[in-house]
mmCIF file of C-alpha atoms in Angstrom:
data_model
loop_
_atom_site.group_PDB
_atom_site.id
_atom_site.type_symbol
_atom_site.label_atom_id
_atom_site.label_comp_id
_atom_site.label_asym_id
_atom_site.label_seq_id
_atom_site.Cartn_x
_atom_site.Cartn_y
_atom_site.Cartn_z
ATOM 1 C CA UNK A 15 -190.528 -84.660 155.543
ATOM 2 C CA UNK A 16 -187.068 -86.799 156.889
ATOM 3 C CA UNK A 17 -186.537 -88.946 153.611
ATOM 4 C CA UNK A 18 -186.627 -92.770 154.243
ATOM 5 C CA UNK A 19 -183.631 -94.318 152.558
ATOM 6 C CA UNK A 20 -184.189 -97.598 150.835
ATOM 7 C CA UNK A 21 -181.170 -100.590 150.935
ATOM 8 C CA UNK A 22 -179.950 -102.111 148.078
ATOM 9 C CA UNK A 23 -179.693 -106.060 148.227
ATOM 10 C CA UNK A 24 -177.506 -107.381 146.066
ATOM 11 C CA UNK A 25 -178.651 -110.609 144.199
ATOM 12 C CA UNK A 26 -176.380 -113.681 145.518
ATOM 13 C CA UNK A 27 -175.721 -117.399 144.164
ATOM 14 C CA UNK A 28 -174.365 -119.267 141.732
ATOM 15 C CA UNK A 29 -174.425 -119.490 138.103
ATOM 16 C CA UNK A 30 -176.143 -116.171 137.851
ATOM 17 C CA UNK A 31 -175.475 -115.682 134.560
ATOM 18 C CA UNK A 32 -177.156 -118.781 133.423
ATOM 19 C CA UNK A 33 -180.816 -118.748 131.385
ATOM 20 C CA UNK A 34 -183.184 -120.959 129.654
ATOM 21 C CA UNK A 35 -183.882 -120.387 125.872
ATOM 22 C CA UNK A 36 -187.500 -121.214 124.975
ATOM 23 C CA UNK A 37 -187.437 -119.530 121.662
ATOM 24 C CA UNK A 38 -185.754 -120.133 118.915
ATOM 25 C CA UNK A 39 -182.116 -119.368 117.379
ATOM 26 C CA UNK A 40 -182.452 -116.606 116.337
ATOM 27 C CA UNK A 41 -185.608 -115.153 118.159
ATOM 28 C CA UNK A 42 -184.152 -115.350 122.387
ATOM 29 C CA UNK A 43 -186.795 -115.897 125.107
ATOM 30 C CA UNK A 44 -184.634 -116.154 128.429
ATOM 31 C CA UNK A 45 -185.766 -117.173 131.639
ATOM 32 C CA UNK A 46 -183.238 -117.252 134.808
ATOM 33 C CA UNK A 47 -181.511 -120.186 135.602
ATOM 34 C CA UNK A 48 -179.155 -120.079 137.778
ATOM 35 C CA UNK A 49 -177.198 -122.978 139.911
ATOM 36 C CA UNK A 50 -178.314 -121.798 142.853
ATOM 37 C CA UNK A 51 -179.980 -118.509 144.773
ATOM 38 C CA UNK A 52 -178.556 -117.469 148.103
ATOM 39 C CA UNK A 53 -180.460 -113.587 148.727
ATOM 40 C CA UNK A 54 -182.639 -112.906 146.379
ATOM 41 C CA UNK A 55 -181.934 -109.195 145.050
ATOM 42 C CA UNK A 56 -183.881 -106.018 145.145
ATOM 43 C CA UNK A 57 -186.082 -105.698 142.724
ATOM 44 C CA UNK A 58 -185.413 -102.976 140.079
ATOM 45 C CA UNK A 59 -188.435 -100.217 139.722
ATOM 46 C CA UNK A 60 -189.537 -96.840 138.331
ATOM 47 C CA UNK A 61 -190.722 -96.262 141.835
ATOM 48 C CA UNK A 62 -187.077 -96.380 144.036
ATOM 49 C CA UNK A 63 -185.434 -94.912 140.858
ATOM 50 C CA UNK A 64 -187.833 -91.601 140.769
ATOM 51 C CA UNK A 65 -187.091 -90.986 144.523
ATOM 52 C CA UNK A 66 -183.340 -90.910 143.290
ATOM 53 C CA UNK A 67 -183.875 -88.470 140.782
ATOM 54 C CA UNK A 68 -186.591 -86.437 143.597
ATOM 55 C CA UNK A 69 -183.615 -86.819 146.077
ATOM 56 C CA UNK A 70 -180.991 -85.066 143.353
ATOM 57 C CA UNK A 71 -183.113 -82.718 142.992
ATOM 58 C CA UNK A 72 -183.625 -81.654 146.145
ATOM 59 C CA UNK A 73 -179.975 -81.726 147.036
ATOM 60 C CA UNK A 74 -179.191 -79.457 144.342
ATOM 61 C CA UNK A 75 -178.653 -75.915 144.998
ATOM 62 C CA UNK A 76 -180.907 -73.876 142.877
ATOM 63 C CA UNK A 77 -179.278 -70.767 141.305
ATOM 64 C CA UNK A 78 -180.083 -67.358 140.020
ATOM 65 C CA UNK A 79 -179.294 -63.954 139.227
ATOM 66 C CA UNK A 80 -182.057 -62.451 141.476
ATOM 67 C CA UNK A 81 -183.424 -63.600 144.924
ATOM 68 C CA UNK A 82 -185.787 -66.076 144.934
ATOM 69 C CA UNK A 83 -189.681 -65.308 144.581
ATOM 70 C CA UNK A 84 -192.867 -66.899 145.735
ATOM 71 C CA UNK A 85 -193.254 -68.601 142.306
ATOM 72 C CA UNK A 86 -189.451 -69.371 142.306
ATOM 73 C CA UNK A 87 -190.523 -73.811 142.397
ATOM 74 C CA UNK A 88 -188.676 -75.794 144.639
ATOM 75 C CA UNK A 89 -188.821 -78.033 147.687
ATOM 76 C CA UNK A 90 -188.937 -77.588 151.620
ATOM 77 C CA UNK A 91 -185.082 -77.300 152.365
ATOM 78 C CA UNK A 92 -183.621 -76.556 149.392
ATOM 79 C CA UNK A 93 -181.396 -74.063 148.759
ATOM 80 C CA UNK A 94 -180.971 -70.940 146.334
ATOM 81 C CA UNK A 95 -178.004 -69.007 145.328
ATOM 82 C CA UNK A 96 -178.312 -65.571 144.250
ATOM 83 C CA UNK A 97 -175.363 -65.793 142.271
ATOM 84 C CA UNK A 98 -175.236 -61.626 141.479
ATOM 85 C CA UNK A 99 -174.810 -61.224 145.247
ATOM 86 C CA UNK A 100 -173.918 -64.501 146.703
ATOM 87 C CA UNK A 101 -177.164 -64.642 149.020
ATOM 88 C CA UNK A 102 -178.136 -67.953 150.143
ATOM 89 C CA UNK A 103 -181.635 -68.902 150.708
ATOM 90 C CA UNK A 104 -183.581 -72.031 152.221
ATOM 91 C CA UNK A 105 -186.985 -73.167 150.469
ATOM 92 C CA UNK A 106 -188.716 -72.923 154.097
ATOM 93 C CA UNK A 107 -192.811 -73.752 152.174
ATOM 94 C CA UNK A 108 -193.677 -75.088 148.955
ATOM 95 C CA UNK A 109 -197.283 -75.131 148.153
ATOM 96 C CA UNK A 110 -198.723 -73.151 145.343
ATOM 97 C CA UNK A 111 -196.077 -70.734 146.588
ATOM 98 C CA UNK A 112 -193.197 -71.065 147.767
ATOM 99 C CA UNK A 113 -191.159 -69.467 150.362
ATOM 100 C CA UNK A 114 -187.379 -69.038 150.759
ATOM 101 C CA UNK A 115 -185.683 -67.168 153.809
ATOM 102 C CA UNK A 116 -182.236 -65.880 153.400
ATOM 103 C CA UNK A 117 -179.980 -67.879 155.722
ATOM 104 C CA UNK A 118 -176.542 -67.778 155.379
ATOM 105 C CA UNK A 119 -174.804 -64.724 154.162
ATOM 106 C CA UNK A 120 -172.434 -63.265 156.058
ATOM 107 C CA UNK A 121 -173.731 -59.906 156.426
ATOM 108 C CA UNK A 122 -177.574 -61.255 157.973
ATOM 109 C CA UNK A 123 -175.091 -63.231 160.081
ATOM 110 C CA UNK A 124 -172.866 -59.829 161.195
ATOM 111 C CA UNK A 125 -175.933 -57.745 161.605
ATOM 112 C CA UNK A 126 -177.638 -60.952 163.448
ATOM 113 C CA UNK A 127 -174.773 -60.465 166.202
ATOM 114 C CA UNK A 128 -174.865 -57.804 169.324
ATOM 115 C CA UNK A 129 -172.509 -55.623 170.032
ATOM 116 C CA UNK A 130 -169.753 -56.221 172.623
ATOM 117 C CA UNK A 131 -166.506 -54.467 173.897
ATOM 118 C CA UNK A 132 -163.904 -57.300 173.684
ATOM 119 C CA UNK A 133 -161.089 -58.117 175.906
ATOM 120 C CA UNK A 134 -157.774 -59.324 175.935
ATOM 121 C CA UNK A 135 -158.999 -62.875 176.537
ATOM 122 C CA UNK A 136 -161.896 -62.708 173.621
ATOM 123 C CA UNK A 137 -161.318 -65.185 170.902
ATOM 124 C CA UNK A 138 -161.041 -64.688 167.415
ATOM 125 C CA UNK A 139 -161.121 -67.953 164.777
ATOM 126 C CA UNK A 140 -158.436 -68.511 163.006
ATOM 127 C CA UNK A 141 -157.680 -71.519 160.243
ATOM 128 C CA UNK A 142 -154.011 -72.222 159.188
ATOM 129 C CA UNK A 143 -154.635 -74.550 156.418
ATOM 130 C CA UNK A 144 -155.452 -77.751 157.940
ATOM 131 C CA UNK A 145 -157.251 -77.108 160.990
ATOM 132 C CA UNK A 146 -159.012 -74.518 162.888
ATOM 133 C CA UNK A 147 -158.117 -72.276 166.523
ATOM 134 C CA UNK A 148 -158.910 -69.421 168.076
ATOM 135 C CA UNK A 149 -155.953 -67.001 169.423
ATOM 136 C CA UNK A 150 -156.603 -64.172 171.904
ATOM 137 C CA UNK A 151 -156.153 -60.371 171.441
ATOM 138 C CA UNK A 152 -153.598 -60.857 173.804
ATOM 139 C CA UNK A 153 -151.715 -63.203 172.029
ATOM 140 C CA UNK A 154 -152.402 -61.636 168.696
ATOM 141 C CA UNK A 155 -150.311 -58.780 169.902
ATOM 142 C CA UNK A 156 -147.714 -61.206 171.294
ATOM 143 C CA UNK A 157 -147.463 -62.644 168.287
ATOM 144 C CA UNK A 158 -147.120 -59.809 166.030
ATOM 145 C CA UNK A 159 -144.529 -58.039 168.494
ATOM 146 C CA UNK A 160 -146.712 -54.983 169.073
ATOM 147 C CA UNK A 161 -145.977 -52.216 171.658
ATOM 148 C CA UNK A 162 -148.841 -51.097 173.651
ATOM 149 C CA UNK A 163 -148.870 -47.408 175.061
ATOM 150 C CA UNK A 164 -149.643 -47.309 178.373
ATOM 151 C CA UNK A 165 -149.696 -43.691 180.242
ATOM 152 C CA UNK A 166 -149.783 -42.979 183.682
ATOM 153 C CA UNK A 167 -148.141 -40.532 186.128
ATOM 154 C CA UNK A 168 -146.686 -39.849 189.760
ATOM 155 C CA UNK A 169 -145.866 -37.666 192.705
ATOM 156 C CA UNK A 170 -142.289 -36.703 193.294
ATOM 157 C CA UNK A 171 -140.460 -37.815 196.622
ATOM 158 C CA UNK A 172 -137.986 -35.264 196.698
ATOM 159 C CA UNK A 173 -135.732 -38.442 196.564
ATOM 160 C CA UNK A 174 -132.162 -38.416 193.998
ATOM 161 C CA UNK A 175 -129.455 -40.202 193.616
ATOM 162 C CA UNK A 176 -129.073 -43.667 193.021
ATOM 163 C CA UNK A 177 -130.231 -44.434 196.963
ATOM 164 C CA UNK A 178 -133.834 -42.692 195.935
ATOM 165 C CA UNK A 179 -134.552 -44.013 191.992
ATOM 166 C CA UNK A 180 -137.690 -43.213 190.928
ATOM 167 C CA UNK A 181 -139.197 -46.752 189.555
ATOM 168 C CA UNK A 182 -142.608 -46.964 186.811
ATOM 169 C CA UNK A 183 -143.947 -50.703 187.076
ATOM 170 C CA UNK A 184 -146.094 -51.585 183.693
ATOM 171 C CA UNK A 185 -147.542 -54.667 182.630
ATOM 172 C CA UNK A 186 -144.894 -55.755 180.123
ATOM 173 C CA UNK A 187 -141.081 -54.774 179.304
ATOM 174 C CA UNK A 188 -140.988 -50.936 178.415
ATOM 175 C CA UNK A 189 -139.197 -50.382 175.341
ATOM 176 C CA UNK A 190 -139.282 -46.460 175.903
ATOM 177 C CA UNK A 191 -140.404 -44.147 178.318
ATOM 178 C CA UNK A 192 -141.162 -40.233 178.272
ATOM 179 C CA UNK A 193 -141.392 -38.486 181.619
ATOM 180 C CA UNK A 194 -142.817 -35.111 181.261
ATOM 181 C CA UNK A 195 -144.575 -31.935 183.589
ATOM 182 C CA UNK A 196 -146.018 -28.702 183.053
ATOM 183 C CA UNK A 197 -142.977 -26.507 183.180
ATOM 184 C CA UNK A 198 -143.300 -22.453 184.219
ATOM 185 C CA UNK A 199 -140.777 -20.599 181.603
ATOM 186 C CA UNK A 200 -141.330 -17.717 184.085
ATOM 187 C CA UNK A 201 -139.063 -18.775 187.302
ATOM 188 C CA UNK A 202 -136.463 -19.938 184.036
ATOM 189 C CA UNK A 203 -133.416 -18.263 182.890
ATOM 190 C CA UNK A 204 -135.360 -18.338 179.193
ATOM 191 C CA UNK A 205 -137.790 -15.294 179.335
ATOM 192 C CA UNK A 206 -138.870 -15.946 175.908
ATOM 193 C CA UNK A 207 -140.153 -19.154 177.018
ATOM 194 C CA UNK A 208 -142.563 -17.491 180.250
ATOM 195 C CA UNK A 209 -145.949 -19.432 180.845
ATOM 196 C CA UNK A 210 -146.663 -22.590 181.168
ATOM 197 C CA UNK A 211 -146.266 -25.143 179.009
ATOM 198 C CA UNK A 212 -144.968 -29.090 179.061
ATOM 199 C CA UNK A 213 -141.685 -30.479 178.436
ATOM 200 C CA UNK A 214 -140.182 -33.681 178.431
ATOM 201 C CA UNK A 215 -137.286 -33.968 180.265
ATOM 202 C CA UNK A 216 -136.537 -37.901 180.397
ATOM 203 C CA UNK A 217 -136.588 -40.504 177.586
ATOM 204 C CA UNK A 218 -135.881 -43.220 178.359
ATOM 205 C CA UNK A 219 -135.122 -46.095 175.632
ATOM 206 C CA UNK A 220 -133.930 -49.415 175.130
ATOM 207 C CA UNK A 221 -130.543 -49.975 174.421
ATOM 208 C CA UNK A 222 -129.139 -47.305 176.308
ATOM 209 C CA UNK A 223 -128.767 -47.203 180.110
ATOM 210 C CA UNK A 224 -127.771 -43.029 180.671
ATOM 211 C CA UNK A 225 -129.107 -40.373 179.161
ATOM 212 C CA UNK A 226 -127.083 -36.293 179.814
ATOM 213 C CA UNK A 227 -129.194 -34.746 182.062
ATOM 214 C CA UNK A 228 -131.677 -32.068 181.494
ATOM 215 C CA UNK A 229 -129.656 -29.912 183.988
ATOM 216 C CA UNK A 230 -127.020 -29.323 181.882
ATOM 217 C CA UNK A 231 -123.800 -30.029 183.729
ATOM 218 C CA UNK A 232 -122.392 -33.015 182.341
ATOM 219 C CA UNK A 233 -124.740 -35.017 184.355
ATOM 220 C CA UNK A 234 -126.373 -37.976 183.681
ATOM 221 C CA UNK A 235 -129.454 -39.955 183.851
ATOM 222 C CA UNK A 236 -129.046 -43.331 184.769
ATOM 223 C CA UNK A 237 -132.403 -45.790 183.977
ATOM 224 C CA UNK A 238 -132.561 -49.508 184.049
ATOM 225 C CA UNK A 239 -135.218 -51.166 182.017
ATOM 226 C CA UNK A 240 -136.654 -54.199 182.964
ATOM 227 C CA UNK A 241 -139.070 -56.521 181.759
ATOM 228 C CA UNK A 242 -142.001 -54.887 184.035
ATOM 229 C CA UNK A 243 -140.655 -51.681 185.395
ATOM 230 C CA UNK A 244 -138.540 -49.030 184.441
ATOM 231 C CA UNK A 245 -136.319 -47.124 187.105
ATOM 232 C CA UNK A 246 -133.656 -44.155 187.055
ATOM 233 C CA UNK A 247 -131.731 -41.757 188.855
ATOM 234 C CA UNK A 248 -129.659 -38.758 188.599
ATOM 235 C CA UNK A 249 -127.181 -36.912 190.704
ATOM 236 C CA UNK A 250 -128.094 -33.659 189.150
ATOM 237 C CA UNK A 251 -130.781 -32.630 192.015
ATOM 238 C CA UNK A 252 -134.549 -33.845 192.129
ATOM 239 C CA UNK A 253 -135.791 -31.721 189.563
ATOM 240 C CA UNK A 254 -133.399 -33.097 187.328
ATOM 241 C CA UNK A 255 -134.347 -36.631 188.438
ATOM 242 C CA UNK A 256 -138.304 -35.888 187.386
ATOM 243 C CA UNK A 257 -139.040 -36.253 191.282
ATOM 244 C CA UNK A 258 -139.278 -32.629 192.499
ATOM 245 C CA UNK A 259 -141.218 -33.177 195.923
ATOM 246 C CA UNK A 260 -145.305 -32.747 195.379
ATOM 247 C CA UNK A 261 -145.204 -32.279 191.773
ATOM 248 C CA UNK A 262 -147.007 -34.193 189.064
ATOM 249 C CA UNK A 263 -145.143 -36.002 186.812
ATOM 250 C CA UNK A 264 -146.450 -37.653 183.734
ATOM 251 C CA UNK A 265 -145.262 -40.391 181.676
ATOM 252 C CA UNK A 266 -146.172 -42.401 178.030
ATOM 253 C CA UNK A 267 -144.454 -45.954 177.976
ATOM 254 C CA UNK A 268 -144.191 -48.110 175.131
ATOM 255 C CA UNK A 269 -144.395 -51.705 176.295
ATOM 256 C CA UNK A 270 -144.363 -54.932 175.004
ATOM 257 C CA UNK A 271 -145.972 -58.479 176.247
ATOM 258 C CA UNK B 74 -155.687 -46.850 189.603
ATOM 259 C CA UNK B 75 -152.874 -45.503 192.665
ATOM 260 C CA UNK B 76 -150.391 -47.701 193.570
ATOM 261 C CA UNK B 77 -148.022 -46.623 196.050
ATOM 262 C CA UNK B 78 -144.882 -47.925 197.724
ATOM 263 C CA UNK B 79 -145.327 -49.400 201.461
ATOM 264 C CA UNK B 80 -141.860 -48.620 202.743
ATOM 265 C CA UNK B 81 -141.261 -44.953 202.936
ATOM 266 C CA UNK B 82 -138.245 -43.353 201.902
ATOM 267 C CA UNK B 83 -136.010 -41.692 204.152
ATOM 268 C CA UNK B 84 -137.258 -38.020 204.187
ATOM 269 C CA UNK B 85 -141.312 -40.154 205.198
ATOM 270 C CA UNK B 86 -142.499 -39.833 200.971
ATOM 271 C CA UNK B 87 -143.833 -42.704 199.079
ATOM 272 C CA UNK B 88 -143.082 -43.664 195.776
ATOM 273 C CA UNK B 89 -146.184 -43.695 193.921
ATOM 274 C CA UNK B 90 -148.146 -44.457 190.691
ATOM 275 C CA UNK B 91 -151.476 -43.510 188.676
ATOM 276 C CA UNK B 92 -151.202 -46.182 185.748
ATOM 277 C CA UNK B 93 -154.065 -48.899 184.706
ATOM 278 C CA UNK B 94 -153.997 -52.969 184.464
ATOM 279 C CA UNK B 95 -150.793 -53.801 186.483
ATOM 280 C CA UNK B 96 -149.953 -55.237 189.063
ATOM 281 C CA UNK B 97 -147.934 -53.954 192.094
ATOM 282 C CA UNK B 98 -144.310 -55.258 191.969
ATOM 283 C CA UNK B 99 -142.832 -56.607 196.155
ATOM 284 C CA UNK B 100 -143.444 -53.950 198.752
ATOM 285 C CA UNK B 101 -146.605 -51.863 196.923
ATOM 286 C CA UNK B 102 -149.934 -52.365 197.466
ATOM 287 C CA UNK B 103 -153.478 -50.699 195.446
ATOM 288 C CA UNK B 104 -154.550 -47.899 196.998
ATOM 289 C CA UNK B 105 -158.176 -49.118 197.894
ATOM 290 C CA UNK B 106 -160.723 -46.777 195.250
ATOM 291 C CA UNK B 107 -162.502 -45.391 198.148
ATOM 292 C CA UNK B 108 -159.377 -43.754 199.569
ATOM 293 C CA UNK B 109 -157.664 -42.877 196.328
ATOM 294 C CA UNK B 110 -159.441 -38.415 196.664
ATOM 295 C CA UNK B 111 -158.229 -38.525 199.959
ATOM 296 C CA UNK B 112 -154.691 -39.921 199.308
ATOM 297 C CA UNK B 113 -153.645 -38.259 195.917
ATOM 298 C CA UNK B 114 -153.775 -35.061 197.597
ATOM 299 C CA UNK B 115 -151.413 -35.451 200.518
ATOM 300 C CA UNK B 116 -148.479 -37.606 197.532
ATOM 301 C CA UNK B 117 -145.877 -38.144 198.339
ATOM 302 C CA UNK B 118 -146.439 -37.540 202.482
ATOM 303 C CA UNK B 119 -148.840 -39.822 203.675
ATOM 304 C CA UNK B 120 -149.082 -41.991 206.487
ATOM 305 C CA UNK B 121 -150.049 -45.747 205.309
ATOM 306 C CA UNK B 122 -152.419 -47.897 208.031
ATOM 307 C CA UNK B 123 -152.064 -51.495 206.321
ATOM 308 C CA UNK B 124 -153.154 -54.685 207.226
ATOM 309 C CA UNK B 125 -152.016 -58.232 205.809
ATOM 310 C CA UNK B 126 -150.582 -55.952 203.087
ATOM 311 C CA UNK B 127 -153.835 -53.908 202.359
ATOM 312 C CA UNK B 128 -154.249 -50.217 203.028
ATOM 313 C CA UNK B 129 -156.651 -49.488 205.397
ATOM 314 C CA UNK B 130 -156.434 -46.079 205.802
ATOM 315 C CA UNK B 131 -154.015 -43.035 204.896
ATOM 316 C CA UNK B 132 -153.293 -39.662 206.883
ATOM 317 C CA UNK B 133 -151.138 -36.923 206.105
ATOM 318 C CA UNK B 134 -147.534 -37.007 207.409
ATOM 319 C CA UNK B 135 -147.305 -32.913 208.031
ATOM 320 C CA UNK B 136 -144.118 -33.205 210.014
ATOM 321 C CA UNK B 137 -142.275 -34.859 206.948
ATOM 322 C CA UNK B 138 -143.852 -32.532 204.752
ATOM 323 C CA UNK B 139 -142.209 -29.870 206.711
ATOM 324 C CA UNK B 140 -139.481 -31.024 207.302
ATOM 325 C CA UNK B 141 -139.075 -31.460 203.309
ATOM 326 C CA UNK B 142 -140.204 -28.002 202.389
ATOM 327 C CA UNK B 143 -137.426 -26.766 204.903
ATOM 328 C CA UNK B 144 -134.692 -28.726 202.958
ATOM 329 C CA UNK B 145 -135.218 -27.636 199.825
ATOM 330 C CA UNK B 146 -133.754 -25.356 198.613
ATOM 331 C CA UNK B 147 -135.352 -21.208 198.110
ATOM 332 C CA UNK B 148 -135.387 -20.967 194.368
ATOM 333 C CA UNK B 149 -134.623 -17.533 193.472
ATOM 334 C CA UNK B 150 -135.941 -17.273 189.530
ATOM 335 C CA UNK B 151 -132.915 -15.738 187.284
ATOM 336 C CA UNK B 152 -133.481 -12.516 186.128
ATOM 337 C CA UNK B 153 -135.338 -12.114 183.071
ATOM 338 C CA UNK B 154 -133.854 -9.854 179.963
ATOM 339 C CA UNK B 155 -136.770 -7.225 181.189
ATOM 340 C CA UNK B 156 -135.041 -6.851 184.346
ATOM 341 C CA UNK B 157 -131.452 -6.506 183.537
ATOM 342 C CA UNK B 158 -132.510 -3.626 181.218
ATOM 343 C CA UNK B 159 -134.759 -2.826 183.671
ATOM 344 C CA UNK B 160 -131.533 -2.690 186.459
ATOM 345 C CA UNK B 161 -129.348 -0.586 183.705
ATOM 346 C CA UNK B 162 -131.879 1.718 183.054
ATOM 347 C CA UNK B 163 -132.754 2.203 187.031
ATOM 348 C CA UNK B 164 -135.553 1.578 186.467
#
């Protein structure tokens, strides 16, 4: 039940200190007397005082070292700490029991929740000291300067030199890219190496604009890279370039927001 | 998702991408999901329909891939160490 708050009135006037003696010396009997009464106070009882005390009461958090039982006394909306576990729970009943629902620790809360695949706009809370925000994954990873790895791959033009560059467009600056295919050791000059298997052939990094080439002639591999794409070129023939007509080509970039 | 270039290069290929969450820099467009198994397949020869900058519909250039397979050159693969020994030996 909503409590119903009482007001205090002060008593107002003048000469409120003033009283009547109608005993003796030594033996007080003091009645009022002051100059004059403008609001009359509010009376002082047992009654207003014991809803105080009720109203402490209830307001105070109950504690204990175990959760709270049916016989556990205590008043509709109070609370109860479980102080070996930090469980809170809410006096929902009192009658000759008592019930108390756990409401507010953070694991009922977590488990309360459904699950949900987040996404670079979902907001997570965050409190600096004074006040509270939220920050996006997105801007968490801003903010912390990670690299995402992004992978992807292409079909070779046929295209070298620096009139055909092969170009990679990503959805923040690449900080390093690795262009790779499967590679057949048997049509190569290295035997030992017959069968398939991958190789990387271009990395690409920041800080650097030419690379040698992979074909071995003094050749280089010139890359630009930008703050969405990477591109790059090399006079060393199309294979050497990563853009052998028809063939797969595979690439994992490192890129930053 | 594809993303491919609109202008063609000389020799009739298209520059072209298989990457996720970007989007297409000046002169590419998406290649629409319901013609990305019939376009991967023909990369990097492939004739582009587009309208308003959206591809409507893709068809294999044969006569540039062709034309391409004729200009590159025949690899002949280097002899392996088996075959040298195999050439001494007459075998």
């Amino acid at each position: 039940m909503a409590y119903t708050k009482h007001t205090w009135l002060a008593r107002l006037g003048t000469g409120l200190n003033k009283f009547l003696n109608s005993g003796t010396s030594t033996n007080l009997v003091l009645t009022p007397n002051p100059d004059s009464i403008t609001q009359q106070g509010s009376p002082f009882s047992a009654t207003w005082m014991n809803e105080m005390e009720q109203g402490i009461y209830n307001g105070n958090t109950l504690t204990g070292t175990s959760a709270p039982t049916t016989s556990t006394a205590g008043v509709v909306g109070q609370l109860y700490l479980n102080t070996a576990n930090g469980y809170l729970y809410k006096c929902t009943a009192a009658s000759t029991t008592y019930t108390w629902a756990n409401v507010a620790d953070l694991f009922t809360m977590l488990s309360a929740l459904s699950s949900s695949t987040p996404s670079t706009t979902s907001k997570l809370p965050f409190y600096n000291g004074s006040s509270a925000y939220y920050f996006t994954l997105d801007t968490l990873i801003t903010t912390i300067g990670a690299a995402k790895i992004v992978t992807g791959s292409y079909v070779g033009t046929g295209g070298v030199g620096s009139s055909y560059p092969n170009q990679l467009s990503f959805s923040g600056a690449p900080q390093m890219v690795m262009v790779y295919t499967d590679y057949y050791g048997a049509s190569s000059s290295t035997s030992s190496l017959s069968g398939k298997w991958t190789v990387t052939r271009i990395l690409l990094a920041k800080g650097v604009s030419s690379i040698p080439s992979e074909a071995g002639n003094g050749s280089t591999v010139n890359y630009t890279l930008s703050t969405s794409s990477a591109s790059w070129y090399t006079n060393s023939g199309s294979a050497g370039q990563m853009n052998t007509s028809g063939t797969t080509y595979y690439y994992i970039a490192f890129i930053v927001s | 998702m594809l993303i491919i270039d609109l202008n063609a290069l000389p020799n009739g290929a298209h520059r072209n991408q298989t990457c996720d969450g970007i989007t297409p820099p000046d002169g590419w467009a998406v290649v629409p999901t319901e013609l990305e198994a019939q376009t991967v397949p023909l990369l990097p020869f492939v004739t582009l329909t587009v309208a308003n900058g959206k591809i409507t519909a893709v068809a294999d250039n044969a006569e540039a891939r062709e034309a391409a397979k004729k200009a590159e050159p025949v690899v002949v693969p280097e002899p392996t160490a088996e075959d040298i020994i195999n050439a001494i030996l007459g075998v």
